[in-house]
PDB file with one MODEL, atoms N, CA, C and O in Angstrom:
MODEL        1
ATOM      1  N   MET A   1      95.398   8.497  16.925  1.00  0.00           N
ATOM      2  CA  MET A   1      96.171   9.415  17.505  1.00  0.00           C
ATOM      3  C   MET A   1      97.223  10.299  17.023  1.00  0.00           C
ATOM      4  O   MET A   1      98.315   9.856  17.379  1.00  0.00           O
ATOM      5  N   THR A   2      97.339  11.573  16.229  1.00  0.00           N
ATOM      6  CA  THR A   2      97.879  12.114  15.560  1.00  0.00           C
ATOM      7  C   THR A   2      99.702  12.169  15.744  1.00  0.00           C
ATOM      8  O   THR A   2     100.171  12.812  16.684  1.00  0.00           O
ATOM      9  N   THR A   3     100.368  11.640  15.033  1.00  0.00           N
ATOM     10  CA  THR A   3     101.659  12.195  15.258  1.00  0.00           C
ATOM     11  C   THR A   3     102.631  12.980  14.546  1.00  0.00           C
ATOM     12  O   THR A   3     102.336  12.856  13.358  1.00  0.00           O
ATOM     13  N   GLU A   4     103.677  13.755  14.662  1.00  0.00           N
ATOM     14  CA  GLU A   4     104.336  14.260  14.050  1.00  0.00           C
ATOM     15  C   GLU A   4     104.661  14.143  12.389  1.00  0.00           C
ATOM     16  O   GLU A   4     104.889  14.984  11.519  1.00  0.00           O
ATOM     17  N   PHE A   5     104.570  12.752  12.400  1.00  0.00           N
ATOM     18  CA  PHE A   5     104.238  12.131  10.600  1.00  0.00           C
ATOM     19  C   PHE A   5     103.035  12.661   9.986  1.00  0.00           C
ATOM     20  O   PHE A   5     102.940  12.787   8.765  1.00  0.00           O
ATOM     21  N   ASP A   6     102.104  12.979  10.809  1.00  0.00           N
ATOM     22  CA  ASP A   6     100.805  13.602  10.407  1.00  0.00           C
ATOM     23  C   ASP A   6     100.895  14.942   9.694  1.00  0.00           C
ATOM     24  O   ASP A   6     100.599  15.120   8.512  1.00  0.00           O
ATOM     25  N   LEU A   7     101.389  15.969  10.638  1.00  0.00           N
ATOM     26  CA  LEU A   7     101.780  17.051  10.289  1.00  0.00           C
ATOM     27  C   LEU A   7     102.802  17.922   9.363  1.00  0.00           C
ATOM     28  O   LEU A   7     103.622  17.372   8.628  1.00  0.00           O
ATOM     29  N   THR A   8     102.653  19.533   9.490  1.00  0.00           N
ATOM     30  CA  THR A   8     103.126  19.598   8.188  1.00  0.00           C
ATOM     31  C   THR A   8     104.194  20.305   9.138  1.00  0.00           C
ATOM     32  O   THR A   8     103.926  20.323  10.339  1.00  0.00           O
ATOM     33  N   CYS A   9     105.593  20.991   8.623  1.00  0.00           N
ATOM     34  CA  CYS A   9     106.534  21.858   9.344  1.00  0.00           C
ATOM     35  C   CYS A   9     106.458  22.679   9.635  1.00  0.00           C
ATOM     36  O   CYS A   9     106.401  23.439   8.668  1.00  0.00           O
ATOM     37  N   ALA A  10     106.385  23.363  10.866  1.00  0.00           N
ATOM     38  CA  ALA A  10     105.658  24.858  11.302  1.00  0.00           C
ATOM     39  C   ALA A  10     106.613  26.064  11.162  1.00  0.00           C
ATOM     40  O   ALA A  10     106.451  27.140  11.736  1.00  0.00           O
ATOM     41  N   SER A  11     107.687  25.735  10.281  1.00  0.00           N
ATOM     42  CA  SER A  11     108.280  26.865   9.356  1.00  0.00           C
ATOM     43  C   SER A  11     107.872  27.071   8.066  1.00  0.00           C
ATOM     44  O   SER A  11     107.791  28.142   7.465  1.00  0.00           O
ATOM     45  N   CYS A  12     107.636  26.037   7.711  1.00  0.00           N
ATOM     46  CA  CYS A  12     107.312  26.310   5.805  1.00  0.00           C
ATOM     47  C   CYS A  12     106.221  25.332   5.584  1.00  0.00           C
ATOM     48  O   CYS A  12     106.183  25.115   4.373  1.00  0.00           O
ATOM     49  N   GLY A  13     105.485  24.773   6.090  1.00  0.00           N
ATOM     50  CA  GLY A  13     104.216  24.077   5.354  1.00  0.00           C
ATOM     51  C   GLY A  13     104.043  22.855   4.938  1.00  0.00           C
ATOM     52  O   GLY A  13     102.983  22.231   5.001  1.00  0.00           O
ATOM     53  N   THR A  14     105.707  22.229   4.230  1.00  0.00           N
ATOM     54  CA  THR A  14     105.713  21.514   3.618  1.00  0.00           C
ATOM     55  C   THR A  14     105.320  19.784   4.910  1.00  0.00           C
ATOM     56  O   THR A  14     105.649  19.516   6.065  1.00  0.00           O
ATOM     57  N   PRO A  15     104.620  19.168   4.002  1.00  0.00           N
ATOM     58  CA  PRO A  15     104.578  17.523   4.960  1.00  0.00           C
ATOM     59  C   PRO A  15     106.308  16.876   5.146  1.00  0.00           C
ATOM     60  O   PRO A  15     107.331  16.776   4.470  1.00  0.00           O
ATOM     61  N   LEU A  16     105.801  16.542   6.541  1.00  0.00           N
ATOM     62  CA  LEU A  16     107.229  15.877   7.403  1.00  0.00           C
ATOM     63  C   LEU A  16     107.299  14.549   6.798  1.00  0.00           C
ATOM     64  O   LEU A  16     106.440  13.869   6.237  1.00  0.00           O
ATOM     65  N   SER A  17     108.620  14.333   7.067  1.00  0.00           N
ATOM     66  CA  SER A  17     108.912  12.846   6.671  1.00  0.00           C
ATOM     67  C   SER A  17     109.664  12.405   7.561  1.00  0.00           C
ATOM     68  O   SER A  17     110.323  13.137   8.300  1.00  0.00           O
ATOM     69  N   ARG A  18     109.662  10.556   7.628  1.00  0.00           N
ATOM     70  CA  ARG A  18     110.364   9.693   9.192  1.00  0.00           C
ATOM     71  C   ARG A  18     111.821   9.975   7.976  1.00  0.00           C
ATOM     72  O   ARG A  18     111.983   9.894   6.759  1.00  0.00           O
ATOM     73  N   GLY A  19     112.619  10.317   9.128  1.00  0.00           N
ATOM     74  CA  GLY A  19     114.192   9.829   9.263  1.00  0.00           C
ATOM     75  C   GLY A  19     114.562   9.359  10.724  1.00  0.00           C
ATOM     76  O   GLY A  19     113.845   9.033  11.669  1.00  0.00           O
ATOM     77  N   THR A  20     116.098   9.448  10.560  1.00  0.00           N
ATOM     78  CA  THR A  20     116.626   8.502  11.514  1.00  0.00           C
ATOM     79  C   THR A  20     117.953   9.419  11.440  1.00  0.00           C
ATOM     80  O   THR A  20     118.527   9.772  10.410  1.00  0.00           O
ATOM     81  N   VAL A  21     118.425   9.824  13.224  1.00  0.00           N
ATOM     82  CA  VAL A  21     119.410  10.531  13.198  1.00  0.00           C
ATOM     83  C   VAL A  21     120.511   9.481  14.055  1.00  0.00           C
ATOM     84  O   VAL A  21     119.917   8.663  14.757  1.00  0.00           O
ATOM     85  N   PRO A  22     121.682   9.411  14.084  1.00  0.00           N
ATOM     86  CA  PRO A  22     122.821   8.901  15.394  1.00  0.00           C
ATOM     87  C   PRO A  22     122.360   9.456  16.893  1.00  0.00           C
ATOM     88  O   PRO A  22     122.174  10.656  17.090  1.00  0.00           O
ATOM     89  N   GLY A  23     122.227   8.629  17.740  1.00  0.00           N
ATOM     90  CA  GLY A  23     121.851   8.448  19.114  1.00  0.00           C
ATOM     91  C   GLY A  23     123.511   9.548  19.449  1.00  0.00           C
ATOM     92  O   GLY A  23     123.344  10.538  20.161  1.00  0.00           O
ATOM     93  N   GLU A  24     124.291   9.398  19.154  1.00  0.00           N
ATOM     94  CA  GLU A  24     125.628  10.574  19.491  1.00  0.00           C
ATOM     95  C   GLU A  24     125.498  11.521  19.077  1.00  0.00           C
ATOM     96  O   GLU A  24     126.082  12.406  19.703  1.00  0.00           O
ATOM     97  N   GLN A  25     124.882  11.872  18.108  1.00  0.00           N
ATOM     98  CA  GLN A  25     124.980  13.479  17.435  1.00  0.00           C
ATOM     99  C   GLN A  25     124.294  14.455  17.884  1.00  0.00           C
ATOM    100  O   GLN A  25     124.394  15.654  17.623  1.00  0.00           O
ATOM    101  N   PHE A  26     122.961  13.429  19.182  1.00  0.00           N
ATOM    102  CA  PHE A  26     123.220  14.329  20.259  1.00  0.00           C
ATOM    103  C   PHE A  26     123.522  14.108  21.827  1.00  0.00           C
ATOM    104  O   PHE A  26     123.123  14.765  22.789  1.00  0.00           O
ATOM    105  N   GLY A  27     124.012  13.442  21.797  1.00  0.00           N
ATOM    106  CA  GLY A  27     125.235  13.107  23.256  1.00  0.00           C
ATOM    107  C   GLY A  27     123.905  12.010  23.352  1.00  0.00           C
ATOM    108  O   GLY A  27     123.025  12.237  24.182  1.00  0.00           O
ATOM    109  N   PHE A  28     123.840  11.107  22.676  1.00  0.00           N
ATOM    110  CA  PHE A  28     122.781  10.118  23.733  1.00  0.00           C
ATOM    111  C   PHE A  28     123.540   8.871  22.637  1.00  0.00           C
ATOM    112  O   PHE A  28     122.817   8.550  21.695  1.00  0.00           O
ATOM    113  N   GLY A  29     124.701   8.284  22.699  1.00  0.00           N
ATOM    114  CA  GLY A  29     125.003   7.728  22.400  1.00  0.00           C
ATOM    115  C   GLY A  29     124.545   5.981  22.972  1.00  0.00           C
ATOM    116  O   GLY A  29     124.208   4.947  22.395  1.00  0.00           O
ATOM    117  N   ASP A  30     124.709   6.287  24.032  1.00  0.00           N
ATOM    118  CA  ASP A  30     124.209   5.111  24.871  1.00  0.00           C
ATOM    119  C   ASP A  30     123.087   4.760  25.167  1.00  0.00           C
ATOM    120  O   ASP A  30     122.912   3.661  25.693  1.00  0.00           O
ATOM    121  N   VAL A  31     121.859   5.769  24.851  1.00  0.00           N
ATOM    122  CA  VAL A  31     120.788   5.580  24.984  1.00  0.00           C
ATOM    123  C   VAL A  31     120.111   5.185  23.565  1.00  0.00           C
ATOM    124  O   VAL A  31     118.896   5.160  23.370  1.00  0.00           O
ATOM    125  N   ALA A  32     120.863   4.956  22.848  1.00  0.00           N
ATOM    126  CA  ALA A  32     119.984   4.300  21.119  1.00  0.00           C
ATOM    127  C   ALA A  32     120.984   4.783  20.547  1.00  0.00           C
ATOM    128  O   ALA A  32     121.791   5.658  20.857  1.00  0.00           O
ATOM    129  N   ASP A  33     120.733   3.520  18.876  1.00  0.00           N
ATOM    130  CA  ASP A  33     121.887   3.845  18.267  1.00  0.00           C
ATOM    131  C   ASP A  33     121.734   5.096  17.350  1.00  0.00           C
ATOM    132  O   ASP A  33     122.604   5.941  17.140  1.00  0.00           O
ATOM    133  N   THR A  34     119.716   5.041  16.540  1.00  0.00           N
ATOM    134  CA  THR A  34     119.294   5.622  16.436  1.00  0.00           C
ATOM    135  C   THR A  34     118.084   6.398  16.639  1.00  0.00           C
ATOM    136  O   THR A  34     117.205   5.877  17.324  1.00  0.00           O
ATOM    137  N   LEU A  35     117.921   7.379  16.233  1.00  0.00           N
ATOM    138  CA  LEU A  35     116.872   7.616  17.099  1.00  0.00           C
ATOM    139  C   LEU A  35     115.798   8.423  15.426  1.00  0.00           C
ATOM    140  O   LEU A  35     116.088   9.117  14.452  1.00  0.00           O
ATOM    141  N   GLU A  36     114.510   7.745  15.998  1.00  0.00           N
ATOM    142  CA  GLU A  36     113.727   9.024  14.664  1.00  0.00           C
ATOM    143  C   GLU A  36     113.002  10.072  15.281  1.00  0.00           C
ATOM    144  O   GLU A  36     112.638  10.363  16.421  1.00  0.00           O
ATOM    145  N   VAL A  37     112.897  10.650  13.871  1.00  0.00           N
ATOM    146  CA  VAL A  37     112.476  12.257  13.763  1.00  0.00           C
ATOM    147  C   VAL A  37     111.469  12.087  12.598  1.00  0.00           C
ATOM    148  O   VAL A  37     111.290  11.250  11.714  1.00  0.00           O
ATOM    149  N   ALA A  38     110.901  13.226  12.978  1.00  0.00           N
ATOM    150  CA  ALA A  38     110.327  13.798  11.552  1.00  0.00           C
ATOM    151  C   ALA A  38     110.782  14.890  10.743  1.00  0.00           C
ATOM    152  O   ALA A  38     110.971  15.932  11.370  1.00  0.00           O
ATOM    153  N   GLU A  39     110.997  14.917   9.558  1.00  0.00           N
ATOM    154  CA  GLU A  39     112.172  16.149   8.970  1.00  0.00           C
ATOM    155  C   GLU A  39     111.164  16.466   7.979  1.00  0.00           C
ATOM    156  O   GLU A  39     110.235  15.744   7.616  1.00  0.00           O
ATOM    157  N   CYS A  40     111.592  18.159   7.408  1.00  0.00           N
ATOM    158  CA  CYS A  40     111.513  18.557   6.744  1.00  0.00           C
ATOM    159  C   CYS A  40     112.004  18.320   5.495  1.00  0.00           C
ATOM    160  O   CYS A  40     113.206  18.213   5.252  1.00  0.00           O
ATOM    161  N   PRO A  41     111.350  18.255   4.895  1.00  0.00           N
ATOM    162  CA  PRO A  41     112.383  17.811   3.147  1.00  0.00           C
ATOM    163  C   PRO A  41     113.085  19.701   2.854  1.00  0.00           C
ATOM    164  O   PRO A  41     114.260  19.950   2.585  1.00  0.00           O
ATOM    165  N   ASN A  42     112.131  20.592   2.990  1.00  0.00           N
ATOM    166  CA  ASN A  42     112.593  21.446   2.195  1.00  0.00           C
ATOM    167  C   ASN A  42     113.101  22.643   2.948  1.00  0.00           C
ATOM    168  O   ASN A  42     113.701  23.509   2.310  1.00  0.00           O
ATOM    169  N   CYS A  43     112.903  22.792   4.363  1.00  0.00           N
ATOM    170  CA  CYS A  43     114.153  23.635   5.050  1.00  0.00           C
ATOM    171  C   CYS A  43     114.699  22.764   5.941  1.00  0.00           C
ATOM    172  O   CYS A  43     115.485  23.346   6.689  1.00  0.00           O
ATOM    173  N   GLY A  44     114.603  21.697   6.139  1.00  0.00           N
ATOM    174  CA  GLY A  44     115.507  20.764   7.396  1.00  0.00           C
ATOM    175  C   GLY A  44     115.151  20.949   8.230  1.00  0.00           C
ATOM    176  O   GLY A  44     116.109  20.820   8.992  1.00  0.00           O
ATOM    177  N   GLY A  45     113.664  21.414   9.222  1.00  0.00           N
ATOM    178  CA  GLY A  45     113.276  21.515  10.689  1.00  0.00           C
ATOM    179  C   GLY A  45     113.222  19.887  10.566  1.00  0.00           C
ATOM    180  O   GLY A  45     113.055  19.045   9.685  1.00  0.00           O
ATOM    181  N   ARG A  46     113.527  19.959  12.340  1.00  0.00           N
ATOM    182  CA  ARG A  46     113.567  18.660  12.734  1.00  0.00           C
ATOM    183  C   ARG A  46     112.314  18.419  13.989  1.00  0.00           C
ATOM    184  O   ARG A  46     112.079  19.221  14.892  1.00  0.00           O
ATOM    185  N   TYR A  47     111.825  17.506  13.831  1.00  0.00           N
ATOM    186  CA  TYR A  47     110.965  17.461  15.183  1.00  0.00           C
ATOM    187  C   TYR A  47     110.473  16.147  15.576  1.00  0.00           C
ATOM    188  O   TYR A  47     109.785  15.345  14.944  1.00  0.00           O
ATOM    189  N   PHE A  48     111.152  16.070  17.194  1.00  0.00           N
ATOM    190  CA  PHE A  48     111.345  14.777  17.918  1.00  0.00           C
ATOM    191  C   PHE A  48     110.128  13.938  17.981  1.00  0.00           C
ATOM    192  O   PHE A  48     109.247  14.573  18.561  1.00  0.00           O
ATOM    193  N   PRO A  49     109.689  12.654  17.583  1.00  0.00           N
ATOM    194  CA  PRO A  49     108.048  12.239  17.936  1.00  0.00           C
ATOM    195  C   PRO A  49     108.160  11.970  19.077  1.00  0.00           C
ATOM    196  O   PRO A  49     109.302  11.909  19.532  1.00  0.00           O
ATOM    197  N   GLU A  50     106.927  11.695  20.014  1.00  0.00           N
ATOM    198  CA  GLU A  50     106.782  11.437  21.346  1.00  0.00           C
ATOM    199  C   GLU A  50     107.338   9.848  21.957  1.00  0.00           C
ATOM    200  O   GLU A  50     107.711   9.507  23.080  1.00  0.00           O
ATOM    201  N   SER A  51     107.235   9.291  21.003  1.00  0.00           N
ATOM    202  CA  SER A  51     108.123   7.998  21.320  1.00  0.00           C
ATOM    203  C   SER A  51     110.183   8.098  21.053  1.00  0.00           C
ATOM    204  O   SER A  51     111.049   7.290  21.389  1.00  0.00           O
ATOM    205  N   THR A  52     110.265   9.065  20.536  1.00  0.00           N
ATOM    206  CA  THR A  52     111.589   9.285  20.585  1.00  0.00           C
ATOM    207  C   THR A  52     112.438   9.506  22.010  1.00  0.00           C
ATOM    208  O   THR A  52     113.500   9.140  22.515  1.00  0.00           O
ATOM    209  N   LEU A  53     111.143  10.443  22.369  1.00  0.00           N
ATOM    210  CA  LEU A  53     111.295  11.235  23.257  1.00  0.00           C
ATOM    211  C   LEU A  53     110.995  10.544  24.821  1.00  0.00           C
ATOM    212  O   LEU A  53     111.629  10.777  25.850  1.00  0.00           O
ATOM    213  N   GLU A  54     109.916   9.699  24.659  1.00  0.00           N
ATOM    214  CA  GLU A  54     110.383   8.679  25.502  1.00  0.00           C
ATOM    215  C   GLU A  54     111.396   7.894  26.187  1.00  0.00           C
ATOM    216  O   GLU A  54     111.444   7.515  27.358  1.00  0.00           O
ATOM    217  N   ARG A  55     112.478   7.672  24.868  1.00  0.00           N
ATOM    218  CA  ARG A  55     113.687   6.608  24.813  1.00  0.00           C
ATOM    219  C   ARG A  55     114.581   7.104  25.271  1.00  0.00           C
ATOM    220  O   ARG A  55     115.524   6.400  25.631  1.00  0.00           O
ATOM    221  N   LEU A  56     114.616   8.469  25.425  1.00  0.00           N
ATOM    222  CA  LEU A  56     115.358   9.623  26.110  1.00  0.00           C
ATOM    223  C   LEU A  56     115.410   9.730  27.759  1.00  0.00           C
ATOM    224  O   LEU A  56     116.306   9.974  28.568  1.00  0.00           O
ATOM    225  N   ASN A  57     114.483   9.530  27.820  1.00  0.00           N
ATOM    226  CA  ASN A  57     114.147   9.026  28.884  1.00  0.00           C
ATOM    227  C   ASN A  57     114.715   8.641  29.982  1.00  0.00           C
ATOM    228  O   ASN A  57     114.040   8.154  30.889  1.00  0.00           O
TER     229      ASN A  57
ENDMDL
END
């Protein structure tokens, strides 16, 4: 199955890399300590993998 980590940034076409952000940055401190995201090292675009979205549900 293809995930966000296999894709390129929708804005600039740069390959995405794995990263984490504090859950409280998005108001979800009680849901998760950190949230996994796919980030663009070029333009800063941030994408949420399905696994992260499921944790927030």
